[in-house]
mmCIF file of C-alpha atoms in Angstrom:
data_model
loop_
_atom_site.group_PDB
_atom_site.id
_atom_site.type_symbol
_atom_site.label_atom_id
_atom_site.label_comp_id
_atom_site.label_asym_id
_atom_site.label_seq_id
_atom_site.Cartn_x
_atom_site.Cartn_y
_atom_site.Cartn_z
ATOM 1 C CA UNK Z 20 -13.958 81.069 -127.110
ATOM 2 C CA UNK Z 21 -16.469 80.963 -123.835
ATOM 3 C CA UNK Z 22 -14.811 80.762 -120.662
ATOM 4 C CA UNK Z 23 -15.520 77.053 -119.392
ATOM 5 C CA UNK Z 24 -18.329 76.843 -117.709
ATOM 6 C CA UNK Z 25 -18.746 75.233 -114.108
ATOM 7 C CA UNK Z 26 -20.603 71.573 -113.186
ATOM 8 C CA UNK Z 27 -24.187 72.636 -112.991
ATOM 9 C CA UNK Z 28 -25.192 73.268 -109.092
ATOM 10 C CA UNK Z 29 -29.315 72.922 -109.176
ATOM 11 C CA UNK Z 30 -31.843 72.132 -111.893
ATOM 12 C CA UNK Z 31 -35.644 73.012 -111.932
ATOM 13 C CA UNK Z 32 -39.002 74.146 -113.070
ATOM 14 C CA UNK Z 33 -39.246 77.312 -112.946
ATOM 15 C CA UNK Z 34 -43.215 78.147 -113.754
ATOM 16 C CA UNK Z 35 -45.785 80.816 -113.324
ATOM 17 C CA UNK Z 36 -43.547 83.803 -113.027
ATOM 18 C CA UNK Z 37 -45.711 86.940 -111.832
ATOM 19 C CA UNK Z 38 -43.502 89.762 -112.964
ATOM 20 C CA UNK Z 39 -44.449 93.342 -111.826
ATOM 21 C CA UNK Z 40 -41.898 96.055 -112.932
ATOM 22 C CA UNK Z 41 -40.999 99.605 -112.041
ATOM 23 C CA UNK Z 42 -38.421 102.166 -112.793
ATOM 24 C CA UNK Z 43 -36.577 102.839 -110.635
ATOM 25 C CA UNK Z 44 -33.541 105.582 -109.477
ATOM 26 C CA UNK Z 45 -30.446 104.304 -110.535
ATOM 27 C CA UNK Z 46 -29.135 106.175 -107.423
ATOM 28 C CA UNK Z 47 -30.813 104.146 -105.424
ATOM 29 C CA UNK Z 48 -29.561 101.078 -106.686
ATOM 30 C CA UNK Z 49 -25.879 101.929 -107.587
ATOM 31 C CA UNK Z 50 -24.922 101.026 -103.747
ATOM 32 C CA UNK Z 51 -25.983 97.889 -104.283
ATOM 33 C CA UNK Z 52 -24.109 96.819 -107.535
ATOM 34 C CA UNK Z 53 -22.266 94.245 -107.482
ATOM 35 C CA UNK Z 54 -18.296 94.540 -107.738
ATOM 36 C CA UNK Z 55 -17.032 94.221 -111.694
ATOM 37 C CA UNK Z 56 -20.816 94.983 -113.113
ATOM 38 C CA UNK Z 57 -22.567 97.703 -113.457
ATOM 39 C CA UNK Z 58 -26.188 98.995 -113.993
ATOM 40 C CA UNK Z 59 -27.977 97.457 -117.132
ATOM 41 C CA UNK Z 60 -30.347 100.078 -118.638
ATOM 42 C CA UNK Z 61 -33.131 99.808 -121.294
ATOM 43 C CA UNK Z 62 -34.006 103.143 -123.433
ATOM 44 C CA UNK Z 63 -32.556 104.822 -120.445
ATOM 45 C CA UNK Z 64 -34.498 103.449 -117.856
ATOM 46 C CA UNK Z 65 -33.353 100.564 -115.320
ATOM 47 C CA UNK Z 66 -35.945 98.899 -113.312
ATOM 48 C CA UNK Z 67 -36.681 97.218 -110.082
ATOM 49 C CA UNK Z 68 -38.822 93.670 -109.896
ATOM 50 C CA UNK Z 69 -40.984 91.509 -107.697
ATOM 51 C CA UNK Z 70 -41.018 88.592 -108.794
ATOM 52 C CA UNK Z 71 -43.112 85.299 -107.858
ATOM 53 C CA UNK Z 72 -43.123 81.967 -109.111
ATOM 54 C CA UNK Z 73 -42.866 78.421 -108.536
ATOM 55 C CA UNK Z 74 -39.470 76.091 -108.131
ATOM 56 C CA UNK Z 75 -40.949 72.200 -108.967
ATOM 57 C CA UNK Z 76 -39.113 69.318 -109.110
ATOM 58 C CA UNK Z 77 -35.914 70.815 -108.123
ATOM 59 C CA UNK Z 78 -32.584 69.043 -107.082
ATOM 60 C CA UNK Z 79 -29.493 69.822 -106.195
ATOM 61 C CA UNK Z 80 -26.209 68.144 -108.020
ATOM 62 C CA UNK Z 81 -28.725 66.039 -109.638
ATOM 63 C CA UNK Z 82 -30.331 64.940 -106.397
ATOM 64 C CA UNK Z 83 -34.079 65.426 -105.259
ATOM 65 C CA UNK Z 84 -34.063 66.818 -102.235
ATOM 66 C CA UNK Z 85 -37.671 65.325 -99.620
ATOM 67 C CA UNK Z 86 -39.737 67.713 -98.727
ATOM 68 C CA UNK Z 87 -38.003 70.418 -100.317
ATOM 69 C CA UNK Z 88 -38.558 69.914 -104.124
ATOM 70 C CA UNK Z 89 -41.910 71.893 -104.846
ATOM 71 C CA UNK Z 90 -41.802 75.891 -103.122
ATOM 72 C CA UNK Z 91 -42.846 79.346 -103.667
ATOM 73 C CA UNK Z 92 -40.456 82.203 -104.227
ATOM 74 C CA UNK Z 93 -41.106 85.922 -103.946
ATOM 75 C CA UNK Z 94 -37.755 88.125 -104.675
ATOM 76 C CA UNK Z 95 -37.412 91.711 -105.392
ATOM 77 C CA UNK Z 96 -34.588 92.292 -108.355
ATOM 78 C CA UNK Z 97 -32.759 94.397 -110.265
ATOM 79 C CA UNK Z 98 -30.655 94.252 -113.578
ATOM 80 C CA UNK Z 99 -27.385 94.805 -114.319
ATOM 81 C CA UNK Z 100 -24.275 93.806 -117.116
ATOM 82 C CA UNK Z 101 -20.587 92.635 -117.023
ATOM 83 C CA UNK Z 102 -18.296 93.153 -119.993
ATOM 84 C CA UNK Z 103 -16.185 89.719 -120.550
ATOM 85 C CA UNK Z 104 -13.779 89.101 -123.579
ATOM 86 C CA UNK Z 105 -16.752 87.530 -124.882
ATOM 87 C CA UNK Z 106 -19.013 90.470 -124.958
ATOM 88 C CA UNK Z 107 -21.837 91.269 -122.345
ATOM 89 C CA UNK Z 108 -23.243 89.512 -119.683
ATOM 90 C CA UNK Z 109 -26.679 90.588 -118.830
ATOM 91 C CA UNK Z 110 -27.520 89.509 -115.198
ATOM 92 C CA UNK Z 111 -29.894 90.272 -112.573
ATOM 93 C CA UNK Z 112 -28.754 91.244 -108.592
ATOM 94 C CA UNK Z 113 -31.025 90.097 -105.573
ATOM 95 C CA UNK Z 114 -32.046 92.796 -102.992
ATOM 96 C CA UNK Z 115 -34.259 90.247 -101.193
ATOM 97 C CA UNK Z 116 -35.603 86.549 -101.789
ATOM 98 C CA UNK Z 117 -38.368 84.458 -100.012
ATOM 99 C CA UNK Z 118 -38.795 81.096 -99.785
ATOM 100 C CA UNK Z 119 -41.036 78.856 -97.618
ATOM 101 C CA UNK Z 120 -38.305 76.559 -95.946
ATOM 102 C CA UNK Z 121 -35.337 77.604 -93.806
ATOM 103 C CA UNK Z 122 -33.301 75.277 -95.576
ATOM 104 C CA UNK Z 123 -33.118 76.090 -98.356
ATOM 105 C CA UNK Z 124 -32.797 79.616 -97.622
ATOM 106 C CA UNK Z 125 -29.484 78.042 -95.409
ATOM 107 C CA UNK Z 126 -28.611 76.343 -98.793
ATOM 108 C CA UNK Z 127 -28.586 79.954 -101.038
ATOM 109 C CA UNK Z 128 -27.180 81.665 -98.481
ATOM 110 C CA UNK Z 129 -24.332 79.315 -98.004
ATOM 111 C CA UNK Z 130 -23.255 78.639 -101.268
ATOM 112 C CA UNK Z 131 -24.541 81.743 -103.491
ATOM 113 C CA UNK Z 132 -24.536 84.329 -100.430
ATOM 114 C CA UNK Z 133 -27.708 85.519 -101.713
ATOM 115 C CA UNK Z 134 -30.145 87.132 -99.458
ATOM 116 C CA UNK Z 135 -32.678 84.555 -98.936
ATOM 117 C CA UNK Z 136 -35.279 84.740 -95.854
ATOM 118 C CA UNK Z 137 -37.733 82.076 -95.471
ATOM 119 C CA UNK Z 138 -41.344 83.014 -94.152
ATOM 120 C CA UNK Z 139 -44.736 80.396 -94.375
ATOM 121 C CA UNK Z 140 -45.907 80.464 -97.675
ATOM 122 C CA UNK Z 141 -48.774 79.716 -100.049
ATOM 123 C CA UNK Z 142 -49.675 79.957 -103.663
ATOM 124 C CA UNK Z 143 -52.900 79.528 -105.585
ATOM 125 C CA UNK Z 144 -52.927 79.354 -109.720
ATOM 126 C CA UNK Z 145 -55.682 78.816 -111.761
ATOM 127 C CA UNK Z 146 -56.109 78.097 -115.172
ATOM 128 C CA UNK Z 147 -59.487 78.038 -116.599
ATOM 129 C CA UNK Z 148 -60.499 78.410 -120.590
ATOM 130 C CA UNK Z 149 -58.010 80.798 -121.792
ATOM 131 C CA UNK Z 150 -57.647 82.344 -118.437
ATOM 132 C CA UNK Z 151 -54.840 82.551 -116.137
ATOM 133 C CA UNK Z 152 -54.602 83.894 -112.094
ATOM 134 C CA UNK Z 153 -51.662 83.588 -110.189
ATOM 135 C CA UNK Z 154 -51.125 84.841 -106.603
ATOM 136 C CA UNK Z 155 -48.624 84.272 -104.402
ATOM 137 C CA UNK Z 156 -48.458 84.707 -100.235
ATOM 138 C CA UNK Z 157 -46.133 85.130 -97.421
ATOM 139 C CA UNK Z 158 -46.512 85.721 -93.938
ATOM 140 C CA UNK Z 159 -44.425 88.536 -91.520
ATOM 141 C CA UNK Z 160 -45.136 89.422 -88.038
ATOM 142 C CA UNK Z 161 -48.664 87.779 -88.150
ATOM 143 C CA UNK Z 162 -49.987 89.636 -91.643
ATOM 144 C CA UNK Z 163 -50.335 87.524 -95.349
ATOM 145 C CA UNK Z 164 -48.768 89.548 -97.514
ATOM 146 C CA UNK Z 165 -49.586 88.868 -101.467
ATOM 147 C CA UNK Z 166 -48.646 89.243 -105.283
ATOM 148 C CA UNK Z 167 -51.375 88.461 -107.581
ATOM 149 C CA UNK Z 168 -51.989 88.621 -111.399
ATOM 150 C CA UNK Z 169 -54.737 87.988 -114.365
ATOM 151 C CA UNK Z 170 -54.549 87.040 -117.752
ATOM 152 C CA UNK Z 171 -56.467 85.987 -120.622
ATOM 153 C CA UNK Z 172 -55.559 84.444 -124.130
ATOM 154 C CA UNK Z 173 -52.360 82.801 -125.805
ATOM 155 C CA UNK Z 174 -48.679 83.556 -124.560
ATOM 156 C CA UNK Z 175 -46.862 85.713 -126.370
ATOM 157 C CA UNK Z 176 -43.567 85.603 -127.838
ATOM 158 C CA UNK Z 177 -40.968 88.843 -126.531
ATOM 159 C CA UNK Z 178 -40.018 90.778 -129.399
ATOM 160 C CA UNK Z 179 -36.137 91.357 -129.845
ATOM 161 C CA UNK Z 180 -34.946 94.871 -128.087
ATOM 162 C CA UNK Z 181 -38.295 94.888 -126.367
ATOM 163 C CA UNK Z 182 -39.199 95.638 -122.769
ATOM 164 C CA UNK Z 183 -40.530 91.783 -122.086
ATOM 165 C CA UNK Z 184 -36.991 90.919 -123.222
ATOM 166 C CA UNK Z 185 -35.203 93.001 -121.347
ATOM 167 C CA UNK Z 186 -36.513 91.579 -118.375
ATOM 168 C CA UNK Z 187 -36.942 88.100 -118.966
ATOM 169 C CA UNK Z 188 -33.779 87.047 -120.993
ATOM 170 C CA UNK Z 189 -31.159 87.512 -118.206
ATOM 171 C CA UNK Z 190 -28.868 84.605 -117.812
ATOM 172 C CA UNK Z 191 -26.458 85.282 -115.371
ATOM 173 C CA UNK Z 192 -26.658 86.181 -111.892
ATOM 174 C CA UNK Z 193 -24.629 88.606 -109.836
ATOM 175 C CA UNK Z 194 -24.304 88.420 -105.686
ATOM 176 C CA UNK Z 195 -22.304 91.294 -103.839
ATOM 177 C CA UNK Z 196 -19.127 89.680 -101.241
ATOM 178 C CA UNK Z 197 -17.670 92.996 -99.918
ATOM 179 C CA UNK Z 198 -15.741 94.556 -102.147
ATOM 180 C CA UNK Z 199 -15.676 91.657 -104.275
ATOM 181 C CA UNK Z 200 -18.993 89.678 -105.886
ATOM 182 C CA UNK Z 201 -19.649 86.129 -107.372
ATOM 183 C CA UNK Z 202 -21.444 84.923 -110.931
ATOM 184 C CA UNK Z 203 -23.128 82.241 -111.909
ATOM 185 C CA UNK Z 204 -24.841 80.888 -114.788
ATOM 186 C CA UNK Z 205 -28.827 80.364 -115.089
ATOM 187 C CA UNK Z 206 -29.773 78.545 -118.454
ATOM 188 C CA UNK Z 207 -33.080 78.044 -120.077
ATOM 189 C CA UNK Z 208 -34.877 79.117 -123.410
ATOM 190 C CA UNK Z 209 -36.256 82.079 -123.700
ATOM 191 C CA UNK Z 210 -39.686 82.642 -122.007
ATOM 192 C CA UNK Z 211 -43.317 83.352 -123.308
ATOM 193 C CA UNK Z 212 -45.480 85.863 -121.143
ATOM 194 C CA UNK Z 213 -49.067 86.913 -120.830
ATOM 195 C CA UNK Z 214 -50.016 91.002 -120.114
ATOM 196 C CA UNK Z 215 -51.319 90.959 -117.185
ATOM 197 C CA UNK Z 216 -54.813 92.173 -116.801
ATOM 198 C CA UNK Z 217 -54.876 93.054 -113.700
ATOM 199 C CA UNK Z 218 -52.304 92.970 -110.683
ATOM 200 C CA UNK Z 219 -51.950 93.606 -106.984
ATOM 201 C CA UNK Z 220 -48.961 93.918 -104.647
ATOM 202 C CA UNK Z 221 -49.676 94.438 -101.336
ATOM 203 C CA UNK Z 222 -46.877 94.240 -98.824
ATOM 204 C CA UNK Z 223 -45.011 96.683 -96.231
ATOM 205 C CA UNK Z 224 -42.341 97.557 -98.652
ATOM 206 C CA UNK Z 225 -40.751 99.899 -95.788
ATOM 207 C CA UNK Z 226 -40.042 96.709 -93.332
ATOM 208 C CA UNK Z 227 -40.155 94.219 -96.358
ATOM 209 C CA UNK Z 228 -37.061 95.771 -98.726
ATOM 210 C CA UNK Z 229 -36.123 99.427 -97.025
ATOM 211 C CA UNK Z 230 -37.388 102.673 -97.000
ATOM 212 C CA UNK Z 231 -35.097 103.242 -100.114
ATOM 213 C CA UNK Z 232 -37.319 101.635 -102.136
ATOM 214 C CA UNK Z 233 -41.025 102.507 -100.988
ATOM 215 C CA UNK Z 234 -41.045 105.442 -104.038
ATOM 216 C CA UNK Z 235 -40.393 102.744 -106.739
ATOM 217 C CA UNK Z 236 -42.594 100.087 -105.401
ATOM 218 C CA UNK Z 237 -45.607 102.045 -104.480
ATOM 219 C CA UNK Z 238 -45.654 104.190 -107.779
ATOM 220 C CA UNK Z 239 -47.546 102.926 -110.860
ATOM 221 C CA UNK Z 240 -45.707 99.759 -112.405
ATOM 222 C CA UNK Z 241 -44.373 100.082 -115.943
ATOM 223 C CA UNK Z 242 -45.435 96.544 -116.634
ATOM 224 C CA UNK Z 243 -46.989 93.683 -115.619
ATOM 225 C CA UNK Z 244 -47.135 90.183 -116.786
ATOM 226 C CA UNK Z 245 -46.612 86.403 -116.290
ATOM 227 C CA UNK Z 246 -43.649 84.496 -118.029
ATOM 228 C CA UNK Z 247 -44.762 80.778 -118.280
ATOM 229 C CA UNK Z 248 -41.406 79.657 -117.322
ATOM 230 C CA UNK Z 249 -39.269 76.537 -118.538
ATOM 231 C CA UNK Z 250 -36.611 74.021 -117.338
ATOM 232 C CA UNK Z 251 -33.861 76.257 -115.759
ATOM 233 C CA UNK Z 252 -30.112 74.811 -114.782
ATOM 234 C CA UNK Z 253 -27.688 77.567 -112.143
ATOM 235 C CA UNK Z 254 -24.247 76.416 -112.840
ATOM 236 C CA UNK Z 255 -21.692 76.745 -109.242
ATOM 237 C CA UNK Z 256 -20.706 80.004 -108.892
ATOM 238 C CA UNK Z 257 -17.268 81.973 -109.651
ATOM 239 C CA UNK Z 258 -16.064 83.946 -106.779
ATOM 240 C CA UNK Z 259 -13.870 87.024 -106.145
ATOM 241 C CA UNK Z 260 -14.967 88.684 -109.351
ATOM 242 C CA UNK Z 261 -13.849 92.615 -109.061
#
């Protein structure tokens, strides 16, 4: 039987996720693993992601918060696994998340310890015939930094065992404490997607995520494509997991 599962913390929309994805060295990453998991690979290969997307109508222990219910988010992610009694738990790590609003970057930090920095923001999505463009904007030091992507035609479905899958369908979510770490729970159904067409990504990965990781990001992506997102519940976290 499941471990019970704990009082659910924040509900939203999540919609519009642009989703650009590269290998990356699992050397790199292994520092960063969170105690009690470890890397999650696909045909060999683990990957880093940037990730934007909307949060809409968003509250927090079932409460709309003013001001702070609609917001961009930008992160760079990886992926990696617990084993439970259960059987696997396929999660994703944060090495850096963006949000428009120093609270609610106070708020994540607080009570997920997840490493949230908040930055002025702006979005633009379009949806025109059977066409799709999503970008996505933040500001450091004076300079717009951007994702973008295009798409055209019907969402698809992610094939079982496929790369789409792999990346979308993670459900639980892992944040380093030391020598210790904390999971939680993110719940929705699974997620159609669009190829992207076309894609851009232009940031100072150096300042932006560490010198570590310029090799990954600024070599070819091995995908690119937008999820169209769903109702999403993160259940309160479990701490001092080893």
């Amino acid at each position: 039987m499941d471990e019970a599962l704990p009082k659910p913390f924040l509900t939203a929309e999540w919609r519009d996720l642009a989703m650009l994805n590269f290998v990356a060295d699992p050397q790199v990453l292994q520092p960063l693993v969170p105690a009690g998991t470890e890397l999650d690979f696909h045909r060999g290969e683990t990957f880093l992601s940037v990730v934007g997307f909307m949060f809409l109508d968003t509250r927090v222990l079932g409460a709309p918060i003013p001001f702070h219910r609609n917001f961009e988010e930008v992160n760079l992610r990886f992926y990696v696994r617990r084993q439970t009694p259960e059987g696997w738990r396929r999660g994703v790590a944060f090495v850096r998340e963006l949000v428009p609003r120093q609270a609610i970057a106070l708020v994540a930090r607080l009570f997920y310890n997840e490493p949230y920095s908040a930055f002025p923001m702006r979005h633009g999505i379009k949806r025109e015939d059977d066409e799709l463009a999503v970008e996505y904007r933040w500001r450091r030091a004076g300079v717009w930094e951007r994702l973008a992507m295009n798409a055209a035609g019907d969402p698809c479905d992610s094939k079982s065992d496929s790369h789409e899958e792999f990346i979308t369908e993670h459900y639980w979510g892992y944040t380093a404490r030391g020598r210790q770490s904390s999971e939680y729970s993110v719940e929705h159904p699974r997620w159609r997607f669009w190829p992207a067409g076309t894609w851009e990504f232009e940031a100072d990965v150096a300042s932006l995520y560490g010198a570590k990781f310029v090799g990954a990001l600024r070599a070819p992506p091995a995908s690119a494509f937008i999820a169209e997102g769903s109702r999403v519940t993160v259940r309160r976290c479990t701490r001092d997991l080893r």
